[in-house]
Short mmCIF file of C-alpha atoms in Angstrom, two decimals:
data_model
loop_
_atom_site.label_atom_id
_atom_site.label_comp_id
_atom_site.label_asym_id
_atom_site.label_seq_id
_atom_site.Cartn_x
_atom_site.Cartn_y
_atom_site.Cartn_z
CA MET A 1 -2.90 11.80 -3.38
CA ASN A 2 -6.07 9.96 -1.61
CA SER A 3 -9.87 10.06 -1.81
CA ALA A 4 -9.65 13.36 0.57
CA ASP A 5 -9.09 14.91 -3.42
CA LEU A 6 -12.19 13.68 -4.53
CA GLY A 7 -14.54 14.83 -2.09
CA ARG A 8 -14.09 12.60 1.23
CA ARG A 9 -11.57 14.80 3.03
CA VAL A 10 -11.26 14.04 6.70
CA GLY A 11 -9.97 15.91 9.19
CA VAL A 12 -6.22 15.73 9.82
CA PRO A 13 -4.85 16.72 13.03
CA SER A 14 -2.12 19.02 13.45
CA THR A 15 1.32 16.50 12.25
CA ALA A 16 3.70 18.98 14.33
CA LEU A 17 4.28 16.84 17.34
CA PHE A 18 5.18 13.21 15.15
CA THR A 19 8.80 14.63 15.28
CA ASP A 20 12.00 14.21 17.61
CA GLN A 21 12.47 16.18 20.09
CA TYR A 22 16.26 17.46 18.51
CA GLU A 23 14.47 18.92 15.30
CA LEU A 24 13.32 21.74 17.19
CA THR A 25 16.34 22.10 19.19
CA MET A 26 18.32 22.28 16.20
CA VAL A 27 16.31 24.76 15.07
CA GLN A 28 16.39 27.18 18.15
CA ALA A 29 20.52 26.78 17.91
CA ALA A 30 20.26 27.63 14.39
CA LEU A 31 18.34 30.90 15.19
CA LYS A 32 20.27 31.48 17.57
CA ALA A 33 23.21 31.25 15.06
CA GLY A 34 21.68 33.03 12.27
CA THR A 35 21.79 30.27 9.91
CA ALA A 36 18.51 28.80 10.54
CA ASP A 37 17.27 30.55 6.95
CA ARG A 38 19.83 29.38 5.00
CA ARG A 39 18.70 27.57 1.99
CA SER A 40 18.61 24.03 2.12
CA VAL A 41 18.44 20.63 0.11
CA PHE A 42 17.15 17.91 1.91
CA GLU A 43 17.05 14.40 0.20
CA ALA A 44 15.10 11.01 1.61
CA PHE A 45 16.52 8.06 0.42
CA THR A 46 17.86 4.13 1.25
CA ARG A 47 21.47 2.97 0.80
CA ARG A 48 20.22 -0.45 0.47
CA LEU A 49 16.99 -2.34 0.18
CA PRO A 50 15.75 -5.03 2.45
CA GLU A 51 18.19 -8.34 2.10
CA GLY A 52 16.94 -10.18 -0.93
CA ARG A 53 14.60 -7.44 -2.21
CA ARG A 54 15.14 -6.82 -5.62
CA TYR A 55 13.05 -3.32 -5.85
CA GLY A 56 11.09 -0.50 -3.93
CA VAL A 57 7.66 0.58 -4.17
CA VAL A 58 7.11 4.09 -2.98
CA ALA A 59 4.32 4.50 -1.09
CA GLY A 60 3.04 7.12 1.25
CA THR A 61 3.82 10.33 -0.96
CA GLY A 62 0.39 11.12 -0.61
CA ARG A 63 0.21 10.90 3.06
CA VAL A 64 3.46 12.90 3.12
CA LEU A 65 1.35 16.07 1.42
CA ASP A 66 -1.62 15.72 4.03
CA ALA A 67 1.31 15.64 6.61
CA VAL A 68 3.26 18.72 5.15
CA GLU A 69 -0.08 20.29 4.41
CA ASN A 70 -1.20 19.57 8.46
CA PHE A 71 2.50 20.63 10.19
CA HIS A 72 1.64 23.73 12.51
CA PHE A 73 1.97 24.41 16.60
CA ASP A 74 -1.27 25.34 17.85
CA ASP A 75 -1.65 27.55 21.13
CA GLU A 76 -1.88 24.00 23.08
CA MET A 77 1.28 22.34 21.92
CA ILE A 78 3.11 25.49 21.85
CA ALA A 79 1.87 25.49 25.68
CA PHE A 80 3.21 21.89 26.17
CA LEU A 81 6.69 23.01 24.43
CA ARG A 82 6.99 25.83 27.15
CA GLN A 83 5.98 23.78 30.02
CA GLN A 84 8.43 21.05 29.14
CA LYS A 85 11.31 23.43 28.11
CA ILE A 86 11.62 22.15 25.24
CA VAL A 87 13.51 25.26 23.47
CA ASP A 88 13.11 28.79 24.30
CA GLU A 89 10.73 31.93 23.84
CA PRO A 90 12.04 33.19 20.77
CA THR A 91 12.01 29.88 19.09
CA LEU A 92 8.29 29.52 20.49
CA GLU A 93 7.51 32.62 18.97
CA TRP A 94 8.61 31.02 15.46
CA LEU A 95 7.18 27.43 15.73
CA ALA A 96 4.13 29.63 16.47
CA GLY A 97 3.90 31.27 12.72
CA TYR A 98 5.21 28.05 10.73
CA ARG A 99 4.04 27.07 7.39
CA PHE A 100 6.14 25.15 4.73
CA SER A 101 6.73 27.78 2.38
CA GLY A 102 9.19 25.81 0.11
CA ASP A 103 9.32 22.82 -2.77
CA ILE A 104 9.08 19.59 -2.43
CA TRP A 105 10.02 16.96 -5.34
CA GLY A 106 9.90 13.42 -5.53
CA TYR A 107 9.46 10.31 -7.28
CA PRO A 108 5.35 9.61 -8.06
CA GLU A 109 3.66 7.25 -5.69
CA GLY A 110 3.94 3.61 -7.01
CA GLU A 111 6.98 4.14 -8.73
CA VAL A 112 9.93 1.87 -7.69
CA TYR A 113 13.03 2.67 -6.76
CA PHE A 114 16.86 1.44 -6.06
CA PRO A 115 19.41 2.25 -3.16
CA GLY A 116 20.44 6.14 -3.32
CA SER A 117 17.33 6.78 -5.48
CA PRO A 118 16.30 10.77 -4.45
CA ILE A 119 13.12 9.26 -3.30
CA LEU A 120 12.16 13.05 -1.77
CA ARG A 121 13.70 16.11 -2.35
CA VAL A 122 12.75 19.15 -0.03
CA GLU A 123 13.84 22.44 -0.76
CA GLY A 124 13.69 25.85 1.62
CA SER A 125 15.20 27.00 4.70
CA PHE A 126 17.10 24.70 7.07
CA ALA A 127 14.79 25.00 9.84
CA GLU A 128 11.46 24.61 8.05
CA CYS A 129 12.86 21.40 6.03
CA VAL A 130 15.11 19.75 9.09
CA LEU A 131 11.43 20.19 11.04
CA LEU A 132 9.89 17.66 8.47
CA GLU A 133 12.31 14.70 9.02
CA THR A 134 11.09 12.80 11.66
CA VAL A 135 7.18 12.90 9.85
CA ILE A 136 8.55 12.05 6.48
CA LEU A 137 10.47 9.22 7.15
CA SER A 138 7.78 7.76 9.44
CA ILE A 139 5.40 7.69 6.80
CA LEU A 140 7.66 6.55 3.55
CA ASN A 141 9.17 4.24 5.74
CA HIS A 142 5.90 2.53 6.95
CA ASP A 143 4.03 3.08 3.76
CA SER A 144 6.97 1.78 1.20
CA ALA A 145 7.56 -1.45 3.03
CA ILE A 146 4.22 -2.67 2.94
CA ALA A 147 3.79 -1.52 -0.60
CA ALA A 148 6.97 -3.66 -1.41
CA ALA A 149 5.88 -6.52 0.24
CA ALA A 150 1.82 -5.92 -1.35
CA SER A 151 3.75 -5.51 -4.71
CA ARG A 152 5.85 -9.11 -4.08
CA MET A 153 2.27 -11.01 -3.44
CA SER A 154 0.67 -9.45 -6.08
CA ALA A 155 3.62 -10.73 -8.58
CA ALA A 156 3.01 -14.38 -6.66
CA ALA A 157 -0.60 -14.23 -6.50
CA GLY A 158 -0.45 -14.26 -10.36
CA GLY A 159 -3.90 -12.04 -11.50
CA ARG A 160 -5.79 -13.94 -8.83
CA GLY A 161 -7.67 -11.69 -5.86
CA LEU A 162 -5.99 -9.94 -2.86
CA ILE A 163 -7.76 -9.03 0.32
CA GLU A 164 -6.00 -6.98 2.59
CA MET A 165 -7.23 -7.83 5.96
CA GLY A 166 -4.69 -7.17 8.52
CA ALA A 167 -6.12 -4.63 10.73
CA ARG A 168 -6.41 -6.82 13.67
CA ARG A 169 -2.85 -7.12 13.77
CA THR A 170 -1.19 -3.73 13.88
CA HIS A 171 -1.85 -0.33 15.42
CA GLU A 172 -5.44 1.08 14.35
CA LEU A 173 -3.85 4.00 12.59
CA SER A 174 -1.18 1.71 10.87
CA ALA A 175 -4.00 -0.37 9.82
CA VAL A 176 -5.23 2.19 7.72
CA ALA A 177 -1.78 3.44 6.42
CA SER A 178 -1.58 -0.37 5.50
CA ALA A 179 -4.49 -1.11 3.38
CA ARG A 180 -3.82 2.49 1.58
CA ALA A 181 -0.28 1.19 0.82
CA ALA A 182 -1.12 -2.48 -0.08
CA TYR A 183 -4.09 -1.13 -2.49
CA VAL A 184 -0.93 0.92 -4.09
CA GLY A 185 1.45 -2.48 -4.14
CA GLY A 186 -1.37 -4.44 -5.96
CA PHE A 187 -4.03 -5.36 -3.57
CA ASP A 188 -7.72 -5.26 -4.42
CA THR A 189 -10.20 -4.90 -1.33
CA THR A 190 -9.29 -4.33 1.93
CA SER A 191 -11.71 -5.63 5.19
CA ASP A 192 -10.66 -2.20 7.24
CA LEU A 193 -13.74 0.12 7.07
CA ALA A 194 -11.92 2.77 8.12
CA ALA A 195 -9.61 2.58 5.02
CA GLY A 196 -12.46 2.41 2.46
CA PHE A 197 -13.79 5.61 4.30
CA ARG A 198 -10.73 7.73 4.20
CA TYR A 199 -9.25 6.25 0.82
CA GLY A 200 -12.21 4.81 -1.30
CA ILE A 201 -10.87 1.71 -1.16
CA PRO A 202 -12.91 -1.20 -1.80
CA THR A 203 -14.26 -2.92 1.48
CA VAL A 204 -15.23 -7.18 1.73
CA GLY A 205 -16.25 -9.20 4.67
CA THR A 206 -18.61 -11.21 5.70
CA SER A 207 -18.20 -13.78 9.01
CA ALA A 208 -16.17 -15.55 11.06
CA HIS A 209 -15.78 -18.57 13.07
CA ALA A 210 -18.05 -17.10 15.98
CA PHE A 211 -21.20 -16.82 13.86
CA THR A 212 -20.80 -20.03 13.10
CA LEU A 213 -20.40 -20.96 16.49
CA LEU A 214 -23.15 -18.61 17.47
CA HIS A 215 -25.75 -20.77 15.82
CA ASP A 216 -26.61 -24.16 17.40
CA SER A 217 -25.76 -25.82 13.91
CA GLU A 218 -23.42 -24.94 10.60
CA ARG A 219 -26.85 -25.18 8.80
CA ASP A 220 -28.56 -22.48 10.62
CA ALA A 221 -25.61 -19.97 10.53
CA PHE A 222 -24.98 -20.25 6.82
CA ARG A 223 -29.04 -19.66 6.19
CA ALA A 224 -28.87 -16.75 8.57
CA GLN A 225 -25.85 -15.52 6.64
CA VAL A 226 -27.51 -16.41 3.27
CA ASP A 227 -30.69 -14.81 4.13
CA SER A 228 -29.10 -11.53 5.51
CA LEU A 229 -26.56 -11.62 2.44
CA GLY A 230 -27.43 -13.15 -0.31
CA ARG A 231 -26.25 -16.20 -2.37
CA SER A 232 -23.28 -14.35 -3.40
CA THR A 233 -22.05 -14.43 -0.06
CA THR A 234 -18.80 -16.02 0.68
CA LEU A 235 -19.24 -18.95 3.55
CA LEU A 236 -16.63 -19.85 6.13
CA VAL A 237 -16.49 -23.80 6.07
CA ASP A 238 -13.41 -25.20 8.19
CA THR A 239 -14.90 -24.53 11.37
CA TYR A 240 -16.11 -27.63 11.97
CA ASP A 241 -15.60 -30.53 8.68
CA VAL A 242 -14.64 -29.20 5.69
CA ALA A 243 -16.56 -31.54 3.28
CA GLU A 244 -19.67 -31.72 5.14
CA ALA A 245 -19.59 -27.96 5.36
CA VAL A 246 -19.17 -27.84 1.79
CA ARG A 247 -22.08 -29.87 1.50
CA THR A 248 -24.20 -27.89 3.13
CA ALA A 249 -23.31 -24.47 1.74
CA VAL A 250 -24.34 -25.51 -1.26
CA GLU A 251 -27.44 -26.89 -0.02
CA VAL A 252 -28.62 -23.37 1.72
CA ALA A 253 -27.33 -21.29 -0.90
CA GLY A 254 -27.87 -23.67 -4.12
CA PRO A 255 -25.10 -23.47 -7.17
CA GLU A 256 -24.89 -19.53 -7.04
CA LEU A 257 -23.33 -19.68 -3.89
CA GLY A 258 -20.39 -16.68 -4.38
CA ALA A 259 -17.44 -18.43 -2.14
CA VAL A 260 -15.97 -20.55 0.39
CA ARG A 261 -13.04 -19.43 2.60
CA ILE A 262 -10.49 -21.93 3.85
CA ASP A 263 -8.41 -20.56 7.02
CA SER A 264 -6.68 -23.61 8.76
CA GLY A 265 -5.43 -27.16 7.07
CA ASP A 266 -3.28 -27.95 4.19
CA LEU A 267 -4.68 -25.49 1.97
CA LEU A 268 -3.30 -26.83 -1.39
CA LEU A 269 -4.76 -30.18 -0.55
CA VAL A 270 -8.39 -29.06 1.19
CA ALA A 271 -8.65 -26.30 -1.99
CA HIS A 272 -8.20 -29.21 -4.25
CA ARG A 273 -10.69 -31.58 -2.48
CA VAL A 274 -12.78 -28.73 -2.04
CA ARG A 275 -12.77 -27.42 -6.04
CA GLN A 276 -13.71 -31.20 -6.80
CA GLN A 277 -16.46 -31.26 -4.45
CA LEU A 278 -17.95 -27.48 -5.68
CA ASP A 279 -18.04 -29.01 -9.16
CA GLU A 280 -19.41 -32.47 -8.41
CA LEU A 281 -22.09 -30.72 -6.53
CA GLY A 282 -22.86 -28.46 -9.72
CA ALA A 283 -21.16 -25.32 -7.84
CA THR A 284 -18.90 -24.97 -10.35
CA GLY A 285 -18.95 -21.01 -10.41
CA THR A 286 -18.44 -20.93 -6.83
CA LYS A 287 -14.89 -19.25 -6.12
CA ILE A 288 -12.11 -20.34 -3.36
CA VAL A 289 -10.84 -17.63 -1.18
CA VAL A 290 -7.75 -18.97 1.10
CA THR A 291 -6.47 -17.37 4.50
CA SER A 292 -4.55 -18.37 7.06
CA ASP A 293 -0.92 -16.16 7.69
CA LEU A 294 -0.27 -16.47 4.03
CA ASP A 295 3.12 -14.03 2.91
CA GLU A 296 4.23 -14.33 -0.79
CA TYR A 297 6.18 -17.80 -0.60
CA ALA A 298 2.99 -19.61 0.82
CA ILE A 299 0.79 -17.38 -2.14
CA ALA A 300 3.42 -18.54 -4.51
CA SER A 301 3.28 -22.55 -3.57
CA LEU A 302 -0.99 -22.17 -3.89
CA ALA A 303 0.11 -21.25 -7.46
CA ALA A 304 -1.08 -24.68 -8.81
CA ALA A 305 -4.36 -24.88 -6.42
CA PRO A 306 -7.90 -24.04 -7.63
CA VAL A 307 -7.99 -20.40 -5.71
CA ASP A 308 -9.29 -17.37 -6.80
CA ALA A 309 -8.37 -14.91 -3.84
CA TYR A 310 -6.26 -14.63 -0.78
CA GLY A 311 -6.56 -13.04 2.32
CA VAL A 312 -3.92 -11.73 3.75
CA GLY A 313 -3.43 -10.33 7.32
CA THR A 314 0.05 -10.42 9.85
CA GLN A 315 2.81 -10.78 6.95
CA LEU A 316 1.48 -7.81 4.71
CA VAL A 317 1.03 -5.06 7.90
CA THR A 318 4.61 -6.22 8.78
CA GLY A 319 5.88 -5.75 5.90
CA SER A 320 6.75 -9.86 5.07
CA GLY A 321 9.17 -9.72 7.86
CA GLN A 322 10.57 -6.19 6.80
CA PRO A 323 8.98 -3.61 8.41
CA THR A 324 10.73 -0.78 7.99
CA CYS A 325 12.67 0.74 4.62
CA SER A 326 15.52 2.23 6.34
CA MET A 327 15.27 5.72 4.65
CA VAL A 328 17.38 8.49 6.20
CA TYR A 329 16.88 12.30 5.45
CA LYS A 330 19.84 13.76 4.80
CA LEU A 331 20.74 17.41 4.56
CA VAL A 332 23.11 17.59 0.76
CA ALA A 333 23.30 20.76 -0.30
CA ARG A 334 22.99 24.53 1.18
CA ALA A 335 23.47 28.08 1.02
CA ARG A 336 25.50 30.58 2.91
CA SER A 337 22.42 32.76 3.73
CA ALA A 338 18.34 32.75 2.23
CA ASP A 339 19.98 34.62 -0.60
CA PRO A 340 18.33 32.98 -3.95
CA ALA A 341 21.50 34.22 -6.12
CA GLU A 342 23.38 32.67 -3.14
CA THR A 343 25.39 29.59 -4.61
CA MET A 344 24.29 25.77 -3.22
CA ARG A 345 27.36 23.91 -1.80
CA PRO A 346 26.98 20.29 -2.01
CA VAL A 347 27.33 18.84 1.74
CA ALA A 348 27.46 14.79 2.91
CA LYS A 349 28.20 13.05 6.07
CA LYS A 350 31.62 11.22 5.97
CA SER A 351 31.45 7.71 7.57
CA LEU A 352 34.27 4.65 8.16
CA GLY A 353 31.23 2.46 7.75
CA ALA A 354 28.72 2.44 5.58
CA LYS A 355 26.82 5.47 6.64
CA SER A 356 28.08 7.69 3.82
CA SER A 357 26.09 10.00 1.31
CA VAL A 358 27.11 11.65 -1.52
CA GLY A 359 25.98 15.41 -1.41
CA GLY A 360 24.75 17.90 -4.24
CA ARG A 361 20.86 18.50 -5.62
CA LYS A 362 20.17 15.11 -7.71
CA TRP A 363 18.14 14.35 -10.12
CA ALA A 364 17.03 10.84 -11.16
CA ALA A 365 16.59 9.06 -14.27
CA ARG A 366 15.96 5.39 -15.37
CA ARG A 367 18.16 4.46 -18.55
CA LEU A 368 16.47 1.85 -21.21
CA ASP A 369 18.61 -0.68 -23.15
CA GLU A 370 17.40 -1.55 -27.07
CA HIS A 371 14.01 -3.51 -25.73
CA GLY A 372 13.04 -0.67 -23.64
CA VAL A 373 13.64 -2.33 -20.87
CA ALA A 374 15.42 -0.57 -17.69
CA GLU A 375 18.73 -1.25 -17.15
CA ALA A 376 20.27 1.19 -14.67
CA GLU A 377 19.01 3.58 -12.13
CA VAL A 378 20.90 6.38 -13.06
CA VAL A 379 21.59 9.54 -10.60
CA GLY A 380 23.33 12.90 -11.01
CA THR A 381 24.24 16.43 -9.11
CA GLY A 382 25.20 18.47 -12.94
CA PRO A 383 22.99 18.87 -15.94
CA VAL A 384 20.90 15.85 -17.10
CA PRO A 385 22.46 14.00 -20.13
CA GLU A 386 19.86 14.54 -23.14
CA GLU A 387 19.53 11.00 -23.68
CA LEU A 388 17.91 11.15 -20.49
CA ALA A 389 16.04 14.44 -20.05
CA ALA A 390 13.00 12.19 -21.36
CA ARG A 391 13.07 9.70 -18.63
CA GLN A 392 13.58 12.08 -15.19
CA LEU A 393 11.55 10.50 -12.37
CA LEU A 394 11.04 13.18 -10.12
CA VAL A 395 8.06 15.20 -10.21
CA GLU A 396 6.83 18.48 -8.35
CA LEU A 397 4.95 17.62 -5.22
CA VAL A 398 4.72 20.80 -3.94
CA ARG A 399 5.72 25.15 -4.92
CA GLY A 400 6.21 27.79 -2.63
CA GLY A 401 4.51 25.49 0.41
CA GLU A 402 1.50 24.40 -1.82
CA VAL A 403 0.60 21.11 -2.97
CA VAL A 404 0.43 20.69 -6.51
CA ALA A 405 0.74 17.14 -7.52
CA ARG A 406 -2.47 15.28 -5.89
CA GLU A 407 -4.06 12.23 -7.80
CA PRO A 408 -6.36 9.84 -6.96
CA LEU A 409 -5.00 6.49 -5.22
CA GLU A 410 -6.22 4.61 -8.08
CA ALA A 411 -3.40 6.90 -10.26
CA ALA A 412 -0.81 5.66 -8.18
CA ARG A 413 -1.89 1.63 -7.92
CA GLU A 414 -1.98 2.22 -11.99
CA ARG A 415 1.55 3.51 -11.96
CA HIS A 416 2.78 0.62 -9.90
CA VAL A 417 1.91 -2.24 -12.47
CA THR A 418 3.46 0.55 -15.27
CA ALA A 419 6.98 0.50 -13.35
CA LEU A 420 7.06 -3.10 -12.91
CA LYS A 421 6.51 -3.91 -16.73
CA GLY A 422 9.44 -1.81 -17.49
CA LEU A 423 11.38 -3.61 -15.04
CA PRO A 424 13.41 -6.81 -15.93
CA MET A 425 11.63 -9.95 -15.70
CA SER A 426 13.84 -10.77 -12.91
CA ALA A 427 12.45 -8.58 -10.74
CA ILE A 428 9.59 -10.42 -9.97
CA GLN A 429 11.38 -13.34 -8.77
CA LEU A 430 10.86 -14.09 -5.02
CA SER A 431 14.30 -16.16 -4.85
CA ARG A 432 16.93 -13.56 -2.82
CA GLY A 433 19.14 -11.33 -5.06
CA GLU A 434 20.15 -7.79 -5.59
CA PRO A 435 18.61 -5.10 -6.80
CA VAL A 436 17.87 -5.65 -9.93
CA LEU A 437 18.76 -2.66 -11.53
CA PRO A 438 22.40 -1.10 -10.37
CA THR A 439 22.61 2.58 -9.40
CA GLU A 440 25.07 4.39 -11.73
CA TYR A 441 25.93 7.86 -9.99
CA VAL A 442 27.27 10.78 -12.59
#
């Protein structure tokens, strides 16, 4: 589900060691016990949303598919496992031939989810499914957290432009994944070229304060940038005096100046003053871009300001205070053999705390009210009620080990817009509250 499917495939190394050691030791023990081939169903879900959040956003599904395809143990990895005595020789032999051959169903990327939603369902032998736990959770927990933050920021922006610019605030590979997830959640562009190259996300960027400081005067810096990038460029106007910089910017670029960027100060007050000044100078079409540690609340506070676009970095790539979704990956059903005719038995962890789970292979559907607005997330393990059959949420992603549901990233982005429109209006409120839909088990 990324631009690799559109001809920009980027080499992905094996994901087999993006895992925890106990996944492999469980396989060793299961192989020895003769239970490794038992047909099993694992599900990824979250027991609760981050505090105050009203919905979650599924993101990273396309990256999960890439990870499953590339989950194999090469000779060097096998040698490492042997040298470190992680598992025994029979297990190493089994791992050397590993390829996932099962089925995966899940919520399509961009869809929203709620506590208990079976976001991903992985079916196959116990051994081949359990190995995927860590990498699947790593991707879904990170990407869905970023997408949820992006979705809230997009709602707060109210249709104004959003630029993802958090690459310097996180791990270099996380930055690429964050840009992708932010795009699913409603951001329009990214500053990260790797994200543009890998996923086809539109990229933007012009200059930083260092470029202004390099030159003998602000006018020289603006002239150099305009001469190189054209009058439609964005000039950074808060290096020295904002009012003087705006005046100089319009003198250098003319009223055709594309935009000015403000990166400090009281953004609400400064934006109003800059807008007035631009209009007085005849640059009525020049846009205003604001940056500076924005989050959804800061964006919402600027709703009355004459701002055309927001650039967001740190708060976005850290999930705006919620860097994970606390998703888990649990065995929910298993047979006593590999025989397809063997009955699948529901299994579930029992706990005195909040870590209990619901057993059984699940389906999910969203029930609508008389106005066509979602009123409940319905999760079940038996037959799907006739009235919900057309509202089922899980789609087939992998069949017999082969990916069957790749799609352009744009499709996930559009799906998220549609999903939000189907929720009660209170879903996009930034005030703290319970999940906007209850989860009903049937």
